[in-house]
PDB file of C-alpha atoms in Angstrom:
ATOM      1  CA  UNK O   9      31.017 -47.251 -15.900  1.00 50.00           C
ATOM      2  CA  UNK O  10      28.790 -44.364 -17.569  1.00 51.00           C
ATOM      3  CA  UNK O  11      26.597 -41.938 -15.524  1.00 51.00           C
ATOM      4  CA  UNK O  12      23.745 -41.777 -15.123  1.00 51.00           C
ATOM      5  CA  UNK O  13      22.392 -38.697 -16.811  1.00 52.00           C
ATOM      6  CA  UNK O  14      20.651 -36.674 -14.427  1.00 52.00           C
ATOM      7  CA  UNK O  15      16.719 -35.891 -15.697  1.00 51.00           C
ATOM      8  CA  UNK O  16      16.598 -32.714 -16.580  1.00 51.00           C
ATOM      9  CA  UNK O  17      14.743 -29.584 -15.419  1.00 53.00           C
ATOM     10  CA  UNK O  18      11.052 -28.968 -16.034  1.00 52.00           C
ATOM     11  CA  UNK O  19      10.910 -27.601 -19.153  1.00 52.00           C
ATOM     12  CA  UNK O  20       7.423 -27.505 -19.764  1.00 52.00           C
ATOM     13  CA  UNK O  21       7.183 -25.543 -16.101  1.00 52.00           C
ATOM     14  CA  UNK O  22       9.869 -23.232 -17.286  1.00 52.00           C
ATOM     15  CA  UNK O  23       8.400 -22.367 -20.717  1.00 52.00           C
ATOM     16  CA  UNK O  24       5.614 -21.609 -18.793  1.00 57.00           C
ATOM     17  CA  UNK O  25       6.791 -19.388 -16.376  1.00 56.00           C
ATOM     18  CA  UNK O  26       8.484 -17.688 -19.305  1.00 59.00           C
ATOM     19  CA  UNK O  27       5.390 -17.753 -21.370  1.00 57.00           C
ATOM     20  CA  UNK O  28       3.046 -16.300 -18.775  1.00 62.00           C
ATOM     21  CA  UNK O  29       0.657 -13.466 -20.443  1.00 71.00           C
ATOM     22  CA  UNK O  30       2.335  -9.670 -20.216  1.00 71.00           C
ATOM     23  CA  UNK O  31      -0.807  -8.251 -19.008  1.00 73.00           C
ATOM     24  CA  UNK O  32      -0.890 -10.261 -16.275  1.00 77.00           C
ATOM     25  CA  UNK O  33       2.528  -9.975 -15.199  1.00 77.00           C
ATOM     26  CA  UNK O  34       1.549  -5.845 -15.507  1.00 77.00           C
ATOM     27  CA  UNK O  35      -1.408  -6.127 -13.611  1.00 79.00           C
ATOM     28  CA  UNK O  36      -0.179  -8.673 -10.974  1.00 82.00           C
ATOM     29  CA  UNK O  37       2.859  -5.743 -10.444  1.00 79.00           C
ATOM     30  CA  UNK O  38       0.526  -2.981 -10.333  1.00 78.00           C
ATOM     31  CA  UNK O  39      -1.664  -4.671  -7.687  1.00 81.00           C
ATOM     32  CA  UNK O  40       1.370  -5.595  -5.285  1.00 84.00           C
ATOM     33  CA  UNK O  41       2.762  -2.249  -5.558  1.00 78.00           C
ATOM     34  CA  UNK O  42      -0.271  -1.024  -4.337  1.00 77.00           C
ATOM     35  CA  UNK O  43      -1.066  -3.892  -1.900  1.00 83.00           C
ATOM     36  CA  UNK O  44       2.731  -3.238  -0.643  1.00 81.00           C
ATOM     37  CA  UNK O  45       1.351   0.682   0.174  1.00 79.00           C
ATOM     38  CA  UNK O  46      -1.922  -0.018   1.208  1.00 83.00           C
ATOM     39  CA  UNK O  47      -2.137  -3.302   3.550  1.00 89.00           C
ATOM     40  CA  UNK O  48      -0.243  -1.573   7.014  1.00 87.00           C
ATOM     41  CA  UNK O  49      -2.288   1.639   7.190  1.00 86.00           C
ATOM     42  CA  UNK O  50      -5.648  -0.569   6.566  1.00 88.00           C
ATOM     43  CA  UNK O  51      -4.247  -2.947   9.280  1.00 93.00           C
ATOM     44  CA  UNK O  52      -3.653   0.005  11.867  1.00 91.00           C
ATOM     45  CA  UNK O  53      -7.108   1.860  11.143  1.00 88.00           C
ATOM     46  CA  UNK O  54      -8.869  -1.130  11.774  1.00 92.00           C
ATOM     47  CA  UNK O  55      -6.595  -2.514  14.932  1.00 94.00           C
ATOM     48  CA  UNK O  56      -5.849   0.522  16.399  1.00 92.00           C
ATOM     49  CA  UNK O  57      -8.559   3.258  14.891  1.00 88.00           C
ATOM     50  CA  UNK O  58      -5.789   5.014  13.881  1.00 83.00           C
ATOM     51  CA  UNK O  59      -3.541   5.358  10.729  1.00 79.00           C
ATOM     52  CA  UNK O  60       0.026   6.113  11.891  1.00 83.00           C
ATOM     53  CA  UNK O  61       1.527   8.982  10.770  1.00 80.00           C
ATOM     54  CA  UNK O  62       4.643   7.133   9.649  1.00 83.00           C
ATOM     55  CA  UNK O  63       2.322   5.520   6.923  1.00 80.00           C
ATOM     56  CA  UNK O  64       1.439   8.383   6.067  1.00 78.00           C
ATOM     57  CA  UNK O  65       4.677   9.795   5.415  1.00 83.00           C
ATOM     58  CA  UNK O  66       5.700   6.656   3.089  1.00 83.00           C
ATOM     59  CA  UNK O  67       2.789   7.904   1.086  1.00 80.00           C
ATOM     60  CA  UNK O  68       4.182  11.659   1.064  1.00 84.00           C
ATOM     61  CA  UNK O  69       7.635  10.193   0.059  1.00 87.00           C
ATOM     62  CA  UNK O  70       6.212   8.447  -3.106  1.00 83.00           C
ATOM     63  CA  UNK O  71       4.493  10.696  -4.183  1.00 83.00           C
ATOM     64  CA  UNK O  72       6.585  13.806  -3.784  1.00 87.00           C
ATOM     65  CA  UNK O  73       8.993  11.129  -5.494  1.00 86.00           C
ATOM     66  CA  UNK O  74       7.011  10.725  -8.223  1.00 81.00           C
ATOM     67  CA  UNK O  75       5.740  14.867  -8.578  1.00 83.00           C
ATOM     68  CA  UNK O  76       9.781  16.121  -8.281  1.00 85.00           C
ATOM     69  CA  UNK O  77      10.813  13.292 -10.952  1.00 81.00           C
ATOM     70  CA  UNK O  78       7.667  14.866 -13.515  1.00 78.00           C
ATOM     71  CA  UNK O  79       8.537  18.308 -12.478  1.00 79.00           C
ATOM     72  CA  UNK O  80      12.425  17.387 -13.586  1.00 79.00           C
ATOM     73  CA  UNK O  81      10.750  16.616 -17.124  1.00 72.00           C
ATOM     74  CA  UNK O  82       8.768  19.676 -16.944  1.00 66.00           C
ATOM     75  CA  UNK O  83       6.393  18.752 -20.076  1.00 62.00           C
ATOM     76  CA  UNK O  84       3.172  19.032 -20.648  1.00 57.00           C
ATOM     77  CA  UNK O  85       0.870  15.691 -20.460  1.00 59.00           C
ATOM     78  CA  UNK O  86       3.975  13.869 -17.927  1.00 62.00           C
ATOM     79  CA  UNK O  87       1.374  13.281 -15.900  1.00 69.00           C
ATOM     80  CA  UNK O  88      -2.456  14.081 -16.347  1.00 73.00           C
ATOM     81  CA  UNK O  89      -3.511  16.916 -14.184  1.00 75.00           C
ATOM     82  CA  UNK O  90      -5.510  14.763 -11.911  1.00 74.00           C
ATOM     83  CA  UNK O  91      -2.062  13.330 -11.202  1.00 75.00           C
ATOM     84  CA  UNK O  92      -0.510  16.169 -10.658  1.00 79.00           C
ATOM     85  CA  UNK O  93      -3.448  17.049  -8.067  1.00 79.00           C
ATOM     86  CA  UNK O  94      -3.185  13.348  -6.381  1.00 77.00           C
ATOM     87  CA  UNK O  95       0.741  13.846  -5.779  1.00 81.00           C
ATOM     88  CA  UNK O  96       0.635  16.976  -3.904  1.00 83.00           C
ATOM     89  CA  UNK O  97      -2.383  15.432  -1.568  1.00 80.00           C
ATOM     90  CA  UNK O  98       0.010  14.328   0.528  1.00 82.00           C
ATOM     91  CA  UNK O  99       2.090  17.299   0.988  1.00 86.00           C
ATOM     92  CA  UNK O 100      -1.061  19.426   1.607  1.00 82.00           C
ATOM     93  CA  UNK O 101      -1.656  16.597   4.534  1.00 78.00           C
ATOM     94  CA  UNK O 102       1.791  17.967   5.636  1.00 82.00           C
ATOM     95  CA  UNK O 103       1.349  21.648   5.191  1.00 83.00           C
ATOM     96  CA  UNK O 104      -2.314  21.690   6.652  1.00 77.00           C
ATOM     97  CA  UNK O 105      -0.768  19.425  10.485  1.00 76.00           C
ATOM     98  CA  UNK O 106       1.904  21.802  10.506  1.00 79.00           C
ATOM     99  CA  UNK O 107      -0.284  24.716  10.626  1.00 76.00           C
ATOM    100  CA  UNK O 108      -3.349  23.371  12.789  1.00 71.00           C
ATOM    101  CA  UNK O 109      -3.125  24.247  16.851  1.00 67.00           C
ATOM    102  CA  UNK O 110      -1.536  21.971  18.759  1.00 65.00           C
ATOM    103  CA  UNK O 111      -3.545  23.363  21.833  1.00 65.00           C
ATOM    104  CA  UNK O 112      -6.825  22.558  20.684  1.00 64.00           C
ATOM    105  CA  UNK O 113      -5.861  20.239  17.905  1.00 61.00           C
ATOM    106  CA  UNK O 114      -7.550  20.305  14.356  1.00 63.00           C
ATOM    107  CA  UNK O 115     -10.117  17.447  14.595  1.00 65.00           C
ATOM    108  CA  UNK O 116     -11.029  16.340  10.930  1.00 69.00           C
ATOM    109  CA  UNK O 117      -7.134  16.140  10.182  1.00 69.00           C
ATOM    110  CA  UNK O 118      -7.320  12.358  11.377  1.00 67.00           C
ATOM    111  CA  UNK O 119      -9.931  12.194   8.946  1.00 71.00           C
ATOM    112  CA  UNK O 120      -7.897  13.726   5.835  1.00 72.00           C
ATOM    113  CA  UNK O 121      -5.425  11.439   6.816  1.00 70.00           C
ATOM    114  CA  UNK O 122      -7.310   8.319   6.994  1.00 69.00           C
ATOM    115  CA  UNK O 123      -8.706   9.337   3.364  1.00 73.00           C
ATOM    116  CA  UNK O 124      -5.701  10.415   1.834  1.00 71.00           C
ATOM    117  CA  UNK O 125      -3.979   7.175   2.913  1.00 68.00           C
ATOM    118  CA  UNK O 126      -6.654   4.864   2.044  1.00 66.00           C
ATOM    119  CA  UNK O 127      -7.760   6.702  -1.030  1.00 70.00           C
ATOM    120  CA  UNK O 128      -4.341   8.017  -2.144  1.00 69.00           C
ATOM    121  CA  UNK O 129      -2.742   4.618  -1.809  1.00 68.00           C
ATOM    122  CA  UNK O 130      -5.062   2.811  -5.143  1.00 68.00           C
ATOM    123  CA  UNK O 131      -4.404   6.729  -6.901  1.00 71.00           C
ATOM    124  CA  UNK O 132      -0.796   6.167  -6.245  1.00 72.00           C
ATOM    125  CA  UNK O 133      -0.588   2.727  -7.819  1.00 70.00           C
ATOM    126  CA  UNK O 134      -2.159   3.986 -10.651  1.00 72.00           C
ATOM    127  CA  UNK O 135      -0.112   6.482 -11.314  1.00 74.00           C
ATOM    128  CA  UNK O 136       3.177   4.475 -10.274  1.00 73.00           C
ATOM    129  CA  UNK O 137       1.816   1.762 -12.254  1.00 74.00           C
ATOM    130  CA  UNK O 138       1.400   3.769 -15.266  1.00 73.00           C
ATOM    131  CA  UNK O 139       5.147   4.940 -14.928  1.00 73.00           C
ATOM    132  CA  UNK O 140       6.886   2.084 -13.923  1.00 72.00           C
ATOM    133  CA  UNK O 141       5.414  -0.666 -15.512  1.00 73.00           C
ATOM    134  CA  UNK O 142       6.444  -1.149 -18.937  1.00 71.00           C
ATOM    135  CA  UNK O 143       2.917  -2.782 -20.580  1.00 69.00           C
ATOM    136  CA  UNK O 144       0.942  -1.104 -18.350  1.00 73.00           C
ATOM    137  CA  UNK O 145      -0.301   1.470 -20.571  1.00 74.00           C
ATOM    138  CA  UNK O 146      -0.974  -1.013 -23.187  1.00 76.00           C
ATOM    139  CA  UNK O 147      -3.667  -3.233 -20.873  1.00 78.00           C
ATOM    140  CA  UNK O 148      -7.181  -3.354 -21.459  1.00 81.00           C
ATOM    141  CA  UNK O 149      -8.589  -0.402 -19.240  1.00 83.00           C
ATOM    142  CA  UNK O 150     -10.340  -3.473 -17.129  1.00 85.00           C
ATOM    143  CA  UNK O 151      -7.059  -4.892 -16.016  1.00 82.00           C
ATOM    144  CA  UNK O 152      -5.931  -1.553 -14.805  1.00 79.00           C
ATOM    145  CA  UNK O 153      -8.594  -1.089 -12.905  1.00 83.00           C
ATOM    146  CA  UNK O 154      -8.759  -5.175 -11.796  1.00 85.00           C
ATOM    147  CA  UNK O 155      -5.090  -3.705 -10.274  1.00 81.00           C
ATOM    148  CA  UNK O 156      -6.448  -1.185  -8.313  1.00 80.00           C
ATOM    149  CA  UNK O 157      -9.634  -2.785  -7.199  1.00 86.00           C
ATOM    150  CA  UNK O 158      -7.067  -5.743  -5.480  1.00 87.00           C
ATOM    151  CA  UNK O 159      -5.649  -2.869  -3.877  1.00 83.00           C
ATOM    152  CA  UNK O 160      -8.398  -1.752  -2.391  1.00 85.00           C
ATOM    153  CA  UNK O 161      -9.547  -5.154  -1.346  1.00 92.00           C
ATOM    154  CA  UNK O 162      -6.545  -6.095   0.571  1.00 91.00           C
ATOM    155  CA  UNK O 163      -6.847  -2.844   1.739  1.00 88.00           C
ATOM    156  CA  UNK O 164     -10.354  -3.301   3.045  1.00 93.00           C
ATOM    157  CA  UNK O 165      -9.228  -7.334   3.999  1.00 95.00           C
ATOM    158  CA  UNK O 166      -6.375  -5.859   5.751  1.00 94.00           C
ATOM    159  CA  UNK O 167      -8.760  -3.074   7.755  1.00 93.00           C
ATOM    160  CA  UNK O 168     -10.462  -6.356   8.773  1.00 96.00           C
ATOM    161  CA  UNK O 169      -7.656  -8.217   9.928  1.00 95.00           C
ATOM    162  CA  UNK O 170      -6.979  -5.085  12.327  1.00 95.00           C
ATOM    163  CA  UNK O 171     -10.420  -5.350  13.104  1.00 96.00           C
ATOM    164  CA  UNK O 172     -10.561  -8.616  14.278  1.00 96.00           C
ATOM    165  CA  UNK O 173      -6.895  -9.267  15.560  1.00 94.00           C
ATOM    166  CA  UNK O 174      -7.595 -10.950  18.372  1.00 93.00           C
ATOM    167  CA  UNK O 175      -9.161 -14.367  16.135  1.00 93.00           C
ATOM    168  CA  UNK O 176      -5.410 -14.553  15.150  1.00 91.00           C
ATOM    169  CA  UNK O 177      -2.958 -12.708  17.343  1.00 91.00           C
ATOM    170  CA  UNK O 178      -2.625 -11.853  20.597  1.00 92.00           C
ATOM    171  CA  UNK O 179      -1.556  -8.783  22.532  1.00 92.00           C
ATOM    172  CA  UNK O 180       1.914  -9.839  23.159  1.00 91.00           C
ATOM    173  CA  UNK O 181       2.374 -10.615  19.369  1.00 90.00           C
ATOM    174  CA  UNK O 182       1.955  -6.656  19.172  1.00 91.00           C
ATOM    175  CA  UNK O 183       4.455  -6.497  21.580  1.00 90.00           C
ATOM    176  CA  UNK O 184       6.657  -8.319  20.635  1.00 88.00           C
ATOM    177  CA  UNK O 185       6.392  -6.837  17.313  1.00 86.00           C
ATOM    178  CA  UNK O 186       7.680  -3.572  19.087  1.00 88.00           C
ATOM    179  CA  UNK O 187       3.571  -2.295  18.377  1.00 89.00           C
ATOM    180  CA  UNK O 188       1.518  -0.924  21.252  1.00 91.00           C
ATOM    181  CA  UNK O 189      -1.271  -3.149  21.774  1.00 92.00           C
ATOM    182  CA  UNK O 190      -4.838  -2.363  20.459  1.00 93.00           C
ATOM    183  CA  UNK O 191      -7.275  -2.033  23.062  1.00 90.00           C
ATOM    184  CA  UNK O 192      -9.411  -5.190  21.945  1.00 89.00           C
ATOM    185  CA  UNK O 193      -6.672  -7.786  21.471  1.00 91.00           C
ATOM    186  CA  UNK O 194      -6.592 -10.639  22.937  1.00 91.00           C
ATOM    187  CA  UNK O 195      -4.377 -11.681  26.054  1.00 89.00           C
ATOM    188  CA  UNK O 196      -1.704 -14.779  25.529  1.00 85.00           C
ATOM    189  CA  UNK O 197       1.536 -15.860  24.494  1.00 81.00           C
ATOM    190  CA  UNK O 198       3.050 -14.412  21.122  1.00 76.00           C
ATOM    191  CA  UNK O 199       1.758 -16.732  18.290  1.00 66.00           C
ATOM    192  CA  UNK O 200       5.135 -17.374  17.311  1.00 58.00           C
ATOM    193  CA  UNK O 201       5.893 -19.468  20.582  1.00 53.00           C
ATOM    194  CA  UNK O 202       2.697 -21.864  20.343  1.00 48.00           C
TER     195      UNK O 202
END
């Protein structure tokens, strides 16, 4: 008795997959990358009015990550000088809370922070972009910036999510999360369990 031959995959779906434009699978990778850095600090400033300082450590990491692997190749034009500058942002963040008072506190470094999260994190996926991605360099200078403006929307959609929690989660999803719980979310059983 012969068998039935089993149809066979997709092709056409395949082929298409494969066939799917190298600038967008550059841009599309330079806009999670920096959607990836981004999305948690947004979500905390606008949840808890805060950005925690372990985001802003991730950012340090990366980008002293990125400024000790240019200084390895120690040429001119590894990175553009703005670069250069952008990189060690986050290590002046470092330098400048280890040397305000504790006592009294330092009150605009919340404010650095904030900015050099929010601000640093499109810079960084820029520059991460441009050295990680393969076809990056060779995009049309409006897809590069298409991957940092989605960036800095789901950044700014993300703020808003903190923002407004409580139309979609409620304090003990925080909780349960291992998070404190803002101040304005709402009271109820962990999303999860409805």
């Amino acid at each position: 008795m012969a068998e039935e031959a089993s149809p066979a995959p997709d092709s056409g779906r395949q082929r298409s997959m494969r066939g799917l434009d190298s600038a967008l699978r550059a841009t599309a990778t330079a806009a999670v990358g920096g959607t990836l850095v981004i999305w948690w600090p947004a979500f905390t400033l606008g949840a808890y009015n805060a950005v925690f300082f372990d985001n802003v450590l991730a950012l340090w990491a990366a980008a002293t990550a990125v400024l000790l692997a240019g200084l390895v190749f120690r040429r001119r034009g590894a990175l553009p000088w703005g670069g250069w500058v952008a990189l060690s942002l986050p290590s002046v963040w470092v330098v400048l809370a280890i040397a305000a008072p504790k006592t009294h506190g330092f009150p605009y470094l919340h404010y650095f922070e904030a900015v050099l999260t929010l601000v640093g994190a499109p810079m960084l996926t820029w520059l991460l972009s441009r050295i990680l991605v393969p076809d990056y360099a060779a995009l049309p200078v409006l897809q590069r910036l298409g991957a940092v403006a989605a960036t800095v929307v789901v950044g700014v959609l993300a703020f808003l999510l903190g923002k407004f929690n409580y139309l979609f989660l409620t304090c003990a999803d925080f909780d349960v999360s291992g998070n404190n719980s803002p101040a304005h979310c709402a009271r109820g059983e962990p999303f999860h369990r409805r």
